GROMACS .gro file of C-alpha atoms in nm:
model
  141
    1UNK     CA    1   2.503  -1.400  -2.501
    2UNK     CA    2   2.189  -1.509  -2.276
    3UNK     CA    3   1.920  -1.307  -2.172
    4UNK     CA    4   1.984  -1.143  -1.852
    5UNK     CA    5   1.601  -1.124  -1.706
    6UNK     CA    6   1.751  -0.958  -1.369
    7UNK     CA    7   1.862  -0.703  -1.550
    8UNK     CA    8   1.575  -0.673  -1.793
    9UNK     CA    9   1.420  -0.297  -1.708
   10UNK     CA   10   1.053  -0.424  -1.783
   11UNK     CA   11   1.123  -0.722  -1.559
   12UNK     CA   12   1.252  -0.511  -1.276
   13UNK     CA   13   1.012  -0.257  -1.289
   14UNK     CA   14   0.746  -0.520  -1.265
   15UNK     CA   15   0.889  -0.660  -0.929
   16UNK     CA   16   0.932  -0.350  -0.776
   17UNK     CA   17   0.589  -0.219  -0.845
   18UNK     CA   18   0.438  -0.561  -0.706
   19UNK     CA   19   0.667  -0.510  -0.391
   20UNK     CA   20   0.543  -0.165  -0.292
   21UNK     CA   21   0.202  -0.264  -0.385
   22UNK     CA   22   0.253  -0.564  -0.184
   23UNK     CA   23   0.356  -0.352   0.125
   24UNK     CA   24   0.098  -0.095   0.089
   25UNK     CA   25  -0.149  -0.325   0.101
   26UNK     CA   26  -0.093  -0.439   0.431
   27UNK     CA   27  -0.157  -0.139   0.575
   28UNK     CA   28  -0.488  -0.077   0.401
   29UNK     CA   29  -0.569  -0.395   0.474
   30UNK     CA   30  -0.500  -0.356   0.888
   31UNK     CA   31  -0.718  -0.020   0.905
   32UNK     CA   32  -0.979  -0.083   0.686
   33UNK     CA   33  -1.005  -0.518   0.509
   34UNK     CA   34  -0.967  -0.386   0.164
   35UNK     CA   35  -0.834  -0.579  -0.134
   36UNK     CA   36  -0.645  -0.379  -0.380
   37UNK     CA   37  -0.941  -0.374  -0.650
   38UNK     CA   38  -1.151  -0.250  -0.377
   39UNK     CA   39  -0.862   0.069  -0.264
   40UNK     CA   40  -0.779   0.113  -0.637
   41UNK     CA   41  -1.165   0.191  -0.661
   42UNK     CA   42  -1.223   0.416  -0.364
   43UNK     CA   43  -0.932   0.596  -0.450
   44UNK     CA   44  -1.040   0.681  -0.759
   45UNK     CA   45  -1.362   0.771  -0.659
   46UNK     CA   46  -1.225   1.020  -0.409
   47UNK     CA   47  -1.011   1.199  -0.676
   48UNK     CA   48  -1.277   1.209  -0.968
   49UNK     CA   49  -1.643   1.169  -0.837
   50UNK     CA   50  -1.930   1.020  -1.035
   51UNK     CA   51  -1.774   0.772  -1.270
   52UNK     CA   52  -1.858   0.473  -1.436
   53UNK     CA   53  -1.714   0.097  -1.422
   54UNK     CA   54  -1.553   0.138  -1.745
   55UNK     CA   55  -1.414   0.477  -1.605
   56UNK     CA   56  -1.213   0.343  -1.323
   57UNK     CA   57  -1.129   0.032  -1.550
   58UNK     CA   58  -0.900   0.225  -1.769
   59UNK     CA   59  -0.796   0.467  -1.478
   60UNK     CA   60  -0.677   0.207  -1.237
   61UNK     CA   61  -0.525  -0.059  -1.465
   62UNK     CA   62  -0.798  -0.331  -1.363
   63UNK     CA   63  -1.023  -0.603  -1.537
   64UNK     CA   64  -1.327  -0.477  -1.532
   65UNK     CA   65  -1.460  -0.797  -1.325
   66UNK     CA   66  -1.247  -0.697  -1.106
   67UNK     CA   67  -1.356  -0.361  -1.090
   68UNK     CA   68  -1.697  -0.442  -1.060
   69UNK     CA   69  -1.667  -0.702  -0.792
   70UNK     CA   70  -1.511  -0.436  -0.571
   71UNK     CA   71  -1.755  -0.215  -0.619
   72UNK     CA   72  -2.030  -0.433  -0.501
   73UNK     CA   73  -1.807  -0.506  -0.218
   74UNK     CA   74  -1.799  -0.156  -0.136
   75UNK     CA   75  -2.187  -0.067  -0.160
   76UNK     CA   76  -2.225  -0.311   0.043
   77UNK     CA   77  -2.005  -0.208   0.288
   78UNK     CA   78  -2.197   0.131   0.286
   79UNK     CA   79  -1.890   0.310   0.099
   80UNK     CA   80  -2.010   0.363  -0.205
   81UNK     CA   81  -2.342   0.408  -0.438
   82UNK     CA   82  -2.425   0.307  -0.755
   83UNK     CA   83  -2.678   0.539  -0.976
   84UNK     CA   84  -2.784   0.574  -1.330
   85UNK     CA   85  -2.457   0.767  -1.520
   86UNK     CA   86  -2.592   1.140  -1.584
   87UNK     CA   87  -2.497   1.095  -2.023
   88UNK     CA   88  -2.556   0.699  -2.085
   89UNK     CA   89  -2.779   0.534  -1.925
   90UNK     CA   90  -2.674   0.224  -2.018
   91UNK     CA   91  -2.390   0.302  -1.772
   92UNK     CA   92  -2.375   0.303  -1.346
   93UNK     CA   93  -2.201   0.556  -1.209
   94UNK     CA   94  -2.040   0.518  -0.884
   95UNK     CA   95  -1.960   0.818  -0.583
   96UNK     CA   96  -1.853   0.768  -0.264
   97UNK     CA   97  -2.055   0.772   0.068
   98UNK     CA   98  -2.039   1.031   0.374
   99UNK     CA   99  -1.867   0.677   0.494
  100UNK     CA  100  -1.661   0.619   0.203
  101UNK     CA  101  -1.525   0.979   0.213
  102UNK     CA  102  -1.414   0.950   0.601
  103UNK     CA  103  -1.266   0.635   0.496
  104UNK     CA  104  -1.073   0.774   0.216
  105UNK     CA  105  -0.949   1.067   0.475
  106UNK     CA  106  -0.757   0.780   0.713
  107UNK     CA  107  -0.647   0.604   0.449
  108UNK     CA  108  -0.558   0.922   0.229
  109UNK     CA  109  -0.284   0.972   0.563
  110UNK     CA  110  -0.165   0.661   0.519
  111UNK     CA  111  -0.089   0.653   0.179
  112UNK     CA  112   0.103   0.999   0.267
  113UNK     CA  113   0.270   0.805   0.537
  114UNK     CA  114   0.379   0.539   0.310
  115UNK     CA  115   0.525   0.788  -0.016
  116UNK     CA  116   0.730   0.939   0.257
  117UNK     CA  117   0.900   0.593   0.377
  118UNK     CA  118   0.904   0.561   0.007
  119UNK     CA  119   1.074   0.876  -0.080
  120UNK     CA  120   1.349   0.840   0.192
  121UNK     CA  121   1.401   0.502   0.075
  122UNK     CA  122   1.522   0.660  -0.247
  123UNK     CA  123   1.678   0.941  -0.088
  124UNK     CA  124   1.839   1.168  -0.343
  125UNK     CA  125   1.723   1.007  -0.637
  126UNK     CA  126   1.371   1.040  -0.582
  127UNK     CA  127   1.284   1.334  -0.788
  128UNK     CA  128   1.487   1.193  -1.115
  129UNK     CA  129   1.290   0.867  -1.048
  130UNK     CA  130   0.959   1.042  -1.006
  131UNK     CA  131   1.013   1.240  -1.356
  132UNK     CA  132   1.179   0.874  -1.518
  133UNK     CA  133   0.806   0.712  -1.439
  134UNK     CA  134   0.608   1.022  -1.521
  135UNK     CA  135   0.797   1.001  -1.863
  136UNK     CA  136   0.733   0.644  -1.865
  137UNK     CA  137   0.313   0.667  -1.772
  138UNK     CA  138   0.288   0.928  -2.052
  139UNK     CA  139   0.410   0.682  -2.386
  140UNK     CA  140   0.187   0.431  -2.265
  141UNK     CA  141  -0.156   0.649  -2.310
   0.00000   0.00000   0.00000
């Protein structure tokens, strides 16, 4: 029997994720001209506070190049700060700016805007399929 990669979950799940990515980029990118290291950072940011590059690397799912890139995209910008980490300092911890914050507000509501489209998309099956990746999230730690 040969492999069936449309019908291979992994595969699938893969494509779908870099769809809605894909589309929820576009609208960050119209309001604000952020690439998704640079969102994946500020929204991180705006749920934890002070944390380091290696912080947000393992929170977001990002090479750390990556993640450091976007944050000197993003000081620059005025949206966020870099400052010696309060328990290494070795480390740089970042925070968000008075800017970053009113930033993060817009783009907080469109993020809402976009899990609702997402949620009717799925209709009734939403909740299972919210649980089914919760499930999923928690073996990979």
């Amino acid at each position: 029997m040969a492999f069936d990669l449309d019908g291979f979950l992994p595969y699938r799940l893969s494509v779908a994720a870099a769809q809605v990515s894909r589309r929820f980029a576009e609208r960050y990118a119209v309001e604000a001209g952020l690439s998704m290291p640079e969102w994946r950072v500020l929204a991180h940011l705006n749920n934890s506070g002070p944390v380091s590059v290696r912080d947000i690397n393992t929170r977001v799912n990002l090479d750390k190049s990556l993640v450091s890139r976007a944050a000197t995209r993003l000081e620059q910008a005025g949206l966020l700060r870099k400052s010696s980490h309060e328990t290494d300092h070795r480390l740089v911890a970042l925070e968000l700016t008075g800017a970053g914050q009113e930033l993060m507000c817009r783009l907080g509501r469109i993020a809402e805007e976009y899990q609702a489209e997402l949620v009717a998309e799925l209709g009734e099956d939403a909740e299972r399929f919210s649980r089914a990746l919760t499930r999923l999230c928690a073996q990979s730690r």
